[in-house]
Short mmCIF file of C-alpha atoms in Angstrom, two decimals:
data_model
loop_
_atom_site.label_atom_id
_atom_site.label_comp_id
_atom_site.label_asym_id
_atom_site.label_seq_id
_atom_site.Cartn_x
_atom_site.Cartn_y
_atom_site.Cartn_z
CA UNK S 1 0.00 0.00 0.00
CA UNK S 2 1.49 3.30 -0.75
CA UNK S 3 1.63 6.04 1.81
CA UNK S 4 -0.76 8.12 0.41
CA UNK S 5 -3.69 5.81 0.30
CA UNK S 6 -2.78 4.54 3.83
CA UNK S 7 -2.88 8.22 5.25
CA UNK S 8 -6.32 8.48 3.13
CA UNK S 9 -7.73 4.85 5.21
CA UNK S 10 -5.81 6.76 8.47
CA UNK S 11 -7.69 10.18 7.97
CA UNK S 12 -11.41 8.20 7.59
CA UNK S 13 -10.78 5.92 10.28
CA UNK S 14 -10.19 9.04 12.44
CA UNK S 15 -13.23 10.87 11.04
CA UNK S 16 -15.71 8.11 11.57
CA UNK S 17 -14.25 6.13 14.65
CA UNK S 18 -13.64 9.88 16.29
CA UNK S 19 -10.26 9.12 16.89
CA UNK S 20 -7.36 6.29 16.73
CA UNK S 21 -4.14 4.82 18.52
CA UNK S 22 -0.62 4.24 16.67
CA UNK S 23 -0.27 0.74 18.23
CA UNK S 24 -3.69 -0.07 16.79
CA UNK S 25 -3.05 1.32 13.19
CA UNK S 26 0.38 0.17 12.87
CA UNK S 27 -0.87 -3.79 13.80
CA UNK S 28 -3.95 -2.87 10.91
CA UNK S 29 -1.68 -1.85 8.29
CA UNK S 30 1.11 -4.24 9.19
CA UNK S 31 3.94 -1.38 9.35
CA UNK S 32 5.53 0.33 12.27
CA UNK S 33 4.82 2.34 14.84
CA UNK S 34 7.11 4.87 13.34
CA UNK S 35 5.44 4.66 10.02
CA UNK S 36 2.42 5.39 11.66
CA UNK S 37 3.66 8.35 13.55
CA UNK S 38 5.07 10.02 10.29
CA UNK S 39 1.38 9.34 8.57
CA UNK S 40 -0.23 11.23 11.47
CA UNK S 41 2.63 14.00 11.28
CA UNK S 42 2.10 14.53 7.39
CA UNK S 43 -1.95 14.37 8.15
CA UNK S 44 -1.17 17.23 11.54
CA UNK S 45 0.85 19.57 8.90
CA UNK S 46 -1.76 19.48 6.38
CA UNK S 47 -4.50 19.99 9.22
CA UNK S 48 -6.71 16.98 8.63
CA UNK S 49 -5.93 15.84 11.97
CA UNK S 50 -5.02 16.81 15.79
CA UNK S 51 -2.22 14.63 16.81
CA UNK S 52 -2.59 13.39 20.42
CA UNK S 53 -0.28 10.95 23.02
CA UNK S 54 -0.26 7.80 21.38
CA UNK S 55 -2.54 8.53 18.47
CA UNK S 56 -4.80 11.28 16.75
CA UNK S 57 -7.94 12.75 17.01
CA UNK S 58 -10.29 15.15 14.18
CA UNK S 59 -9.38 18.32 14.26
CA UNK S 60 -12.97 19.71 13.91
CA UNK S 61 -16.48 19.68 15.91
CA UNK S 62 -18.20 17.95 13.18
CA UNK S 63 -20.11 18.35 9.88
CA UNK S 64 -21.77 21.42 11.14
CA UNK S 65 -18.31 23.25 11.12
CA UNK S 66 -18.12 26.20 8.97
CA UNK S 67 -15.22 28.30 9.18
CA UNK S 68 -15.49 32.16 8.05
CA UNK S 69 -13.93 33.17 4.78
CA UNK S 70 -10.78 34.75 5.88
CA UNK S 71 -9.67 31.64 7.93
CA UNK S 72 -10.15 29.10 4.53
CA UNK S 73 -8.56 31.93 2.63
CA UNK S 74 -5.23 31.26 3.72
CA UNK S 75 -5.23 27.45 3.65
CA UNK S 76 -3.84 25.33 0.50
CA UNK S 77 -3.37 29.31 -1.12
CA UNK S 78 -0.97 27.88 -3.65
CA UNK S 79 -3.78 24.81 -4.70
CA UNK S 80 -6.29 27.38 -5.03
CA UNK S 81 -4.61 29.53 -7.13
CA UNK S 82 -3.54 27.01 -9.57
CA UNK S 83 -7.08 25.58 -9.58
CA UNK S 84 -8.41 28.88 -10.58
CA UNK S 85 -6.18 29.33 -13.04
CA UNK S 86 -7.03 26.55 -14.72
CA UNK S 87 -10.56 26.92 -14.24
CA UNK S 88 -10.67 30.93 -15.85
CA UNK S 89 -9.37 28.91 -19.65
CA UNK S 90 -13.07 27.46 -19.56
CA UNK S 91 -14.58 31.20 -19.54
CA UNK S 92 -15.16 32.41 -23.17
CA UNK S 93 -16.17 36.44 -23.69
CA UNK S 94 -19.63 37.18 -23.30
CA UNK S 95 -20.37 34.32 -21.49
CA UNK S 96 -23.55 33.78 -18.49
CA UNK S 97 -21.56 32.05 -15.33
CA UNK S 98 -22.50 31.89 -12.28
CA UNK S 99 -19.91 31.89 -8.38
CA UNK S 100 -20.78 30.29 -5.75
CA UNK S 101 -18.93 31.17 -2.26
CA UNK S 102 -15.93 29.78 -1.62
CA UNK S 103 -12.30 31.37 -1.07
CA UNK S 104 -11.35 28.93 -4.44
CA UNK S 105 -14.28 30.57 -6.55
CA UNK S 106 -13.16 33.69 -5.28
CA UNK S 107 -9.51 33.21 -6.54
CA UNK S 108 -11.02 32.97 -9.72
CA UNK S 109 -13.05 36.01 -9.94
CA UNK S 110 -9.57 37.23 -9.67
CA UNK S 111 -8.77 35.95 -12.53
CA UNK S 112 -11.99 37.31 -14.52
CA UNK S 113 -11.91 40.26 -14.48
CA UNK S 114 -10.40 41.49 -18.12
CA UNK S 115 -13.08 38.99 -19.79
CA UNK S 116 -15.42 40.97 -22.36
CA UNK S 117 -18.75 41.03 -21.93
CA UNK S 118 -18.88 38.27 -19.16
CA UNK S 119 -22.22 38.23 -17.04
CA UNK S 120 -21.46 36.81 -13.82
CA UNK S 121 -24.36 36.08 -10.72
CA UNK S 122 -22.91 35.09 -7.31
CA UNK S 123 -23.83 34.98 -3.71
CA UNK S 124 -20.23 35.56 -2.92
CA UNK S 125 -19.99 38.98 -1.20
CA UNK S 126 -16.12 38.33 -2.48
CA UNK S 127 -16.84 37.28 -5.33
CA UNK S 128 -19.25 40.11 -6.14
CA UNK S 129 -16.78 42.92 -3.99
CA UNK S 130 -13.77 41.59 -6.40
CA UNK S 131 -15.72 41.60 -10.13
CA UNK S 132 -17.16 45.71 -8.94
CA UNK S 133 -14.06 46.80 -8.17
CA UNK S 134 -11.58 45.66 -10.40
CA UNK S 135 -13.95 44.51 -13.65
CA UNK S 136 -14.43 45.99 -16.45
CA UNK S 137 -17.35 48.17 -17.23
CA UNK S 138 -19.07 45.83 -19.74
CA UNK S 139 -19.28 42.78 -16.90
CA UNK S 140 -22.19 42.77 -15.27
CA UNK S 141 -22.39 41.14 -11.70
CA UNK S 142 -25.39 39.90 -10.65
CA UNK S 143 -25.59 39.29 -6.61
CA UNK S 144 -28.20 37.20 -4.87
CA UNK S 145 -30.29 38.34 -1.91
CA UNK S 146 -30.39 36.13 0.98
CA UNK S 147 -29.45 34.98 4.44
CA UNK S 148 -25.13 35.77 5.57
CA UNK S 149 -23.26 33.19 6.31
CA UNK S 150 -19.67 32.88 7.67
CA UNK S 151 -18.15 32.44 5.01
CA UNK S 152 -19.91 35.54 3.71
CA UNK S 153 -22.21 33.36 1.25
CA UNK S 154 -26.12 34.35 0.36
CA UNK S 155 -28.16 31.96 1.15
CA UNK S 156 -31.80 30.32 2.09
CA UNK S 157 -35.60 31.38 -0.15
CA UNK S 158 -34.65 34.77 -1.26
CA UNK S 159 -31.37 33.47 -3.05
CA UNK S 160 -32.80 30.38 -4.02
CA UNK S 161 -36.06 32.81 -5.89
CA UNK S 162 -33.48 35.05 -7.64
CA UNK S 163 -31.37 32.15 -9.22
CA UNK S 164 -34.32 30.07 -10.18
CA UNK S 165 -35.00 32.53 -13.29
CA UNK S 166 -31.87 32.23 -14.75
CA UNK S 167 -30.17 30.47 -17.46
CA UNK S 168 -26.56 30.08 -17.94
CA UNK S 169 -23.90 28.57 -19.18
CA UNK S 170 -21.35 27.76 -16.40
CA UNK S 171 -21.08 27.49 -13.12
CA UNK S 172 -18.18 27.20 -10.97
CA UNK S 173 -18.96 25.25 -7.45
CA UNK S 174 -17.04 25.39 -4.16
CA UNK S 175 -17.02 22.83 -1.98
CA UNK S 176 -16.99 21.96 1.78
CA UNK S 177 -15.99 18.33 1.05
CA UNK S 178 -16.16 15.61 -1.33
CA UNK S 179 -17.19 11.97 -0.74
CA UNK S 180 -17.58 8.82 -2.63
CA UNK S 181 -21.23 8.01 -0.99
CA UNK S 182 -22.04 11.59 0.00
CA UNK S 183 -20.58 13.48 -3.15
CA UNK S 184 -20.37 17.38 -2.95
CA UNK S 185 -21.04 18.46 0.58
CA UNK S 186 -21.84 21.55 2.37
CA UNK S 187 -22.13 22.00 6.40
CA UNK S 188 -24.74 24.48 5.78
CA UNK S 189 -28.38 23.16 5.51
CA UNK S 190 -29.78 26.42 3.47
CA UNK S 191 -26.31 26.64 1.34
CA UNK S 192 -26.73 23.07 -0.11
CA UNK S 193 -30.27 24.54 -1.33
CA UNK S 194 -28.92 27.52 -2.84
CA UNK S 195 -26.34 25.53 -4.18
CA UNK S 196 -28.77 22.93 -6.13
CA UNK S 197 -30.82 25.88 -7.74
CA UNK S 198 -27.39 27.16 -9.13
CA UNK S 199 -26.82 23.65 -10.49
CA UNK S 200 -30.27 23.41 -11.82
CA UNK S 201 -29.68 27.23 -13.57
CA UNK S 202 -26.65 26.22 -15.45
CA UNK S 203 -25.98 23.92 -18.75
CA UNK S 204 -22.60 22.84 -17.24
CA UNK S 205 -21.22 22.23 -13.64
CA UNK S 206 -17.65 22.55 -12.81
CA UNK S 207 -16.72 21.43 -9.34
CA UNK S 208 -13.54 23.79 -7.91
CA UNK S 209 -11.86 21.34 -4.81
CA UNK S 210 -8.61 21.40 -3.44
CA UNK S 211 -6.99 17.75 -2.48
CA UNK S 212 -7.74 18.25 1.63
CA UNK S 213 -11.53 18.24 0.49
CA UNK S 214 -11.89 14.57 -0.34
CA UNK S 215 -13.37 12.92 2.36
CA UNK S 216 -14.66 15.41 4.21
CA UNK S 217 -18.20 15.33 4.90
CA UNK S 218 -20.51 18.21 5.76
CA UNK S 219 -23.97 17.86 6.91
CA UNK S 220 -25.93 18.29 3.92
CA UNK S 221 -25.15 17.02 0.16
CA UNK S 222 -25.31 19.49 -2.43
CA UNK S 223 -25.25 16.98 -5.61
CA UNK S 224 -24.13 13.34 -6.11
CA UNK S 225 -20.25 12.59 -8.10
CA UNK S 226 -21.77 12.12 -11.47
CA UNK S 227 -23.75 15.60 -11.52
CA UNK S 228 -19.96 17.35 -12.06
CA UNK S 229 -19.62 17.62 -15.82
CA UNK S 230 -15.26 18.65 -14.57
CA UNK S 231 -13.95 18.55 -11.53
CA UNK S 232 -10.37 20.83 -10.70
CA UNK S 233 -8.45 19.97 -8.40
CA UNK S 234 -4.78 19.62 -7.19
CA UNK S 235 -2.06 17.24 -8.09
CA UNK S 236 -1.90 16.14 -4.33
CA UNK S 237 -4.97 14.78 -4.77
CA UNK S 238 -4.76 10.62 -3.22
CA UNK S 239 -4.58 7.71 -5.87
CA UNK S 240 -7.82 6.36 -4.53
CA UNK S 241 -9.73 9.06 -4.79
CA UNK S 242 -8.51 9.79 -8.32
CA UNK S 243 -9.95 6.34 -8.96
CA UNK S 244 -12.94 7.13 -7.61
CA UNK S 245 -13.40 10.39 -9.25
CA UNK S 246 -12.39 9.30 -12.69
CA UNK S 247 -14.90 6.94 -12.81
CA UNK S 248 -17.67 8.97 -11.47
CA UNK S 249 -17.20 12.79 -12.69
CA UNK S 250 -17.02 13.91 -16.31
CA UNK S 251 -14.00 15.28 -16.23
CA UNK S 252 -11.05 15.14 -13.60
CA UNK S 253 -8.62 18.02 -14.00
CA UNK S 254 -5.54 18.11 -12.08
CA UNK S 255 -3.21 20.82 -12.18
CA UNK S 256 0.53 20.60 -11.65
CA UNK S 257 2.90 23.33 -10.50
CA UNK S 258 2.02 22.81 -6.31
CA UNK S 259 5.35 21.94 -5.32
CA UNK S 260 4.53 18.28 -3.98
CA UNK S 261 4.56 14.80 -5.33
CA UNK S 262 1.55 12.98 -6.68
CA UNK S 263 2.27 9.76 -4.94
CA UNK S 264 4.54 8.92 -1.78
CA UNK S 265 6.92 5.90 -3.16
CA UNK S 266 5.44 2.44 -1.17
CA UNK S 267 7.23 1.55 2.62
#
C-alpha cells in the first residue's frame, strides 16, 4: 500500500471512529509504529488531523463546522490559485456564469476580471466585492439576496427565488468536502439549497476542490459525483480518490505546478 492511500484509510478511520491509537493502526496496516507516527505528522501539517499521546484525534467539531472566509482563505493558497487558473481557460467572452462562495471561486473572480462582456451572478460577497471593483465596465455582476453566512455566502428562499429565473452557461462550485457516498457536501443546511438551484440554472457544472476536500463530509449534500460535468483539483490529490473520481465525474482536471509529489513511493 502506498503512503498516500494509507494516510487516506488513516484520515477516515479518524473521522468516523472519532479518533485512533498508533499501536492499533500500525498492527492494521502491518507497518511500524514509526510509520504510523510520520502518517499522522504529514496528516497534523496538512490539518486533517489533531495529533494526540499515542494517536490522533479530528481536528474539527463535526459536519456542522463552517469556518469564516478569511480563515479558509489562507489554507492550500498555492492549490487554489492554480485551480483557478485553470478553471478561468473554460470562460469564453460574453459568457452567463455563475460563483458560488468559496475562497477557491473567489480566486477565480480574480482571474476574470479582463473577460469581455462576461455576465457573472454570485452569492459571494467576495466574489461580487472583487468583479465591482476591479472589472471591467461591460461585466455585469449579478448578486443574490439572501441569508449571511460565515463564510460571507447568500443563502436560504430569497437566493434560491433570484437564481431560479436564470439560465446560464457555467457554473463554478465550491465545496466543503467531497465523498464517494455523500458526493459534494456543504455543512450548511440552506447553502446546499442555494447551491442545487445554481446547479439546476446552469448547462454545465464545474466542481472547484482542493486535495484536503476529499473525504470530508458536511452535513448536507449538495449533488451526487456524477452531476460534475469537470472537476479541478490539485495534483496532491490521493490515488484512490482519483480512482474514484475518474470513474464517477465527467472530467477530472488536475493541475501541476504545487510543489509536492503525486504519490509517496510504497514503505
Amino acid at each position: 500500500m502506498l503512503a498516500r492511500q494509507r494516510q487516506t484509510a488513516i484520515l477516515e478511520r479518524v473521522r468516523s471512529a472519532g479518533g485512533v491509537r498508533v499501536t492499533e493502526l500500525a498492527a492494521e496496516f502491518g507497518v511500524s509504529d514509526m510509520t504510523i507516527r510520520r502518517d499522522l505528522e504529514t496528516l497534523h501539517e496538512q490539518g486533517l488531523l489533531a495529533k494526540v499521546h499515542g494517536g490522533a484525534t479530528p481536528t474539527g467539531p463535526g459536519s456542522t463546522d463552517e469556518p469564516g472566509f478569511h480563515a479558509k482563505a489562507v489554507r492550500q493558497s498555492a492549490e487554489k490559485a492554480a485551480i483557478a487558473a485553470r478553471a478561468a481557460e473554460l470562460v469564453r467572452p460574453g459568457a452567463a456564469i455563475a460563483l458560488s462562495a468559496g475562497t477557491t471561486t473567489a480566486e477565480l473572480a480574480r482571474r476574470l476580471l479582463d473577460v469581455p462582456g462576461l455576465t457573472v451572478v454570485t452569492n459571494s460577497l467576495p466574489v461580487a466585492e472583487i468583479l465591482h471593483v476591479g472589472g471591467r465596465p461591460d461585466q455585469t455582476v449579478v448578486l443574490t439576496g439572501g441569508v449571511r453566512t460565515p463564510s460571507d455566502a447568500l443563502v436560504g428562499p430569497l437566493a434560491v427565488a433570484a437564481i431560479a429565473s436564470l439560465h446560464l452557461d457555467l457554473l463554478f462550485l465550491g465545496v466543503h468536502g467531497i465523498s464517494e457516498r455523500a458526493g459534494f457536501t456543504t455543512p450548511n443546511l440552506m447553502e446546499a439549497d442555494t447551491d442545487r438551484a445554481l446547479v439546476a440554472a446552469a448547462d454545465r457544472l464545474v466542481v472547484l476542490a482542493d486535495h484536503t476536500k476529499w473525504g470530508t463530509v458536511g452535513i448536507s449534500s449538495i449533488v451526487g459525483l456524477a452531476a460534475a460535468d469537470v472537476l479541478v483539483t490539485d495534483d496532491r490529490l490521493a490515488p484512490d480518490a482519483r480512482r474514484v473520481l475518474d470513474e464517477k465525474v465527467g472530467e477530472l482536471v488536475i493541475v501541476p505546478g504545487t510543489g509536492r509529489p503525486t504519490e509517496e513511493a510504497a514503505e
